[in-house]
Coordinates of C-alpha atoms in Angstrom, one line a residue:
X1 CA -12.4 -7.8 1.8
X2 CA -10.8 -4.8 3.6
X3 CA -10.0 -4.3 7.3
X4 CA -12.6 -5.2 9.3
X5 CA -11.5 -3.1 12.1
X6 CA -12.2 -5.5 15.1
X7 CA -10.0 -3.3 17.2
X8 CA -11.5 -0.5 17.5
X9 CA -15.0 0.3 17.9
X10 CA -17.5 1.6 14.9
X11 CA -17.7 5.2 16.1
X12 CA -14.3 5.3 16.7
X13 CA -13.5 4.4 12.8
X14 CA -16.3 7.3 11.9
X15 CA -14.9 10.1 13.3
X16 CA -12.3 10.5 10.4
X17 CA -12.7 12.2 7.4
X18 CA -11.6 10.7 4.2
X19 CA -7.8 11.4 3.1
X20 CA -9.0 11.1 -0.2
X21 CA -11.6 13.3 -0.1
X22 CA -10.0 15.9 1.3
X23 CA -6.9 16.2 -0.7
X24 CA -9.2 15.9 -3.9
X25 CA -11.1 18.7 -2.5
X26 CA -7.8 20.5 -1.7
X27 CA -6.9 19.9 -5.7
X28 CA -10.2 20.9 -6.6
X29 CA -9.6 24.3 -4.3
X30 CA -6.3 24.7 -6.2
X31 CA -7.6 25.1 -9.8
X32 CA -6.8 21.6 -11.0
X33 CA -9.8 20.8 -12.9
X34 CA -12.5 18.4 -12.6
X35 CA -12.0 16.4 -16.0
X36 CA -7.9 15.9 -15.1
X37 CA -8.9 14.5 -11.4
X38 CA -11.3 12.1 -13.1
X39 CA -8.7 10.9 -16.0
X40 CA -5.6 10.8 -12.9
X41 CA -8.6 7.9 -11.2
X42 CA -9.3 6.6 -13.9
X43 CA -5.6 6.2 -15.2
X44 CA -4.8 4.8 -11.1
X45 CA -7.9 2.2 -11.4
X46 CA -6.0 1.0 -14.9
X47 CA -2.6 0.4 -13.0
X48 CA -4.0 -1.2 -10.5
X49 CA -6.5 -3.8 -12.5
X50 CA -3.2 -4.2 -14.9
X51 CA -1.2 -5.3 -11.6
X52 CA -4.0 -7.5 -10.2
X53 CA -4.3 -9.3 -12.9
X54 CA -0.2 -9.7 -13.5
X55 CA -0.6 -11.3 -10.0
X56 CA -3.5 -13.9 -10.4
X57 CA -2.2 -15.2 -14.0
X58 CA 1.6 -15.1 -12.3
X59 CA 2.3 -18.9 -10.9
X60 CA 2.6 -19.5 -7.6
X61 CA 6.2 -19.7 -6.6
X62 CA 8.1 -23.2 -5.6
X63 CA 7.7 -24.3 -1.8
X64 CA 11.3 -24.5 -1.9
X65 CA 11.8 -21.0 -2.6
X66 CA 9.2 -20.0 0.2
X67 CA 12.2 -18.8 2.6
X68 CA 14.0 -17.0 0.2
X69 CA 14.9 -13.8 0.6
X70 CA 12.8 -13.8 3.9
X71 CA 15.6 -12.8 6.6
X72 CA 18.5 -10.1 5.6
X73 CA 22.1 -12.1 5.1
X74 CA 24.2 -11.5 8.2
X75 CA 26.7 -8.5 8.1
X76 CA 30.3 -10.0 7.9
X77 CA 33.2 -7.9 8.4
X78 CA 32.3 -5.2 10.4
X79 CA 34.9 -2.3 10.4
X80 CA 35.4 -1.9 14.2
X81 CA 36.3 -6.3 14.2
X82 CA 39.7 -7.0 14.1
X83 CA 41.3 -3.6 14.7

């Protein structure tokens, strides 16, 4: 399921045009053919089925580990300390 925008009303959400749209139209408007926008989709839909599906057969990682790498370490020996 996407966004379902509950904070900001429906009208609001439909007075945007598509990014997507547009810069495909842009492309279009530029010369790049049709067939190479439709192989460059097609190619993106591939990655992205390839890394969904890395993601559901991937285990789910140890509850120990679930802080890991959560917070940055704290900077030690700062330059202007101890001058």
């Amino acid at each position: 399921m996407g966004d379902p925008e509950r904070y900001r009303k429906r009208e609001e959400a439909q007075g945007f045009p598509d990014p997507l749209a547009l810069y495909r139209e842009r492309l279009l408007g530029m010369g790049v053919p049709e067939p190479t926008l439709k192989a460059l989709k097609a190619a993106e839909e591939a990655t992205l089925d390839q890394a969904v599906g890395f993601a559901e057969a991937s285990p789910w990682p140890d509850a120990a580990q679930a802080l890991e790498d959560l917070f940055a370490e704290p900077v030690r020996d700062y330059p202007w300390e101890g001058a």
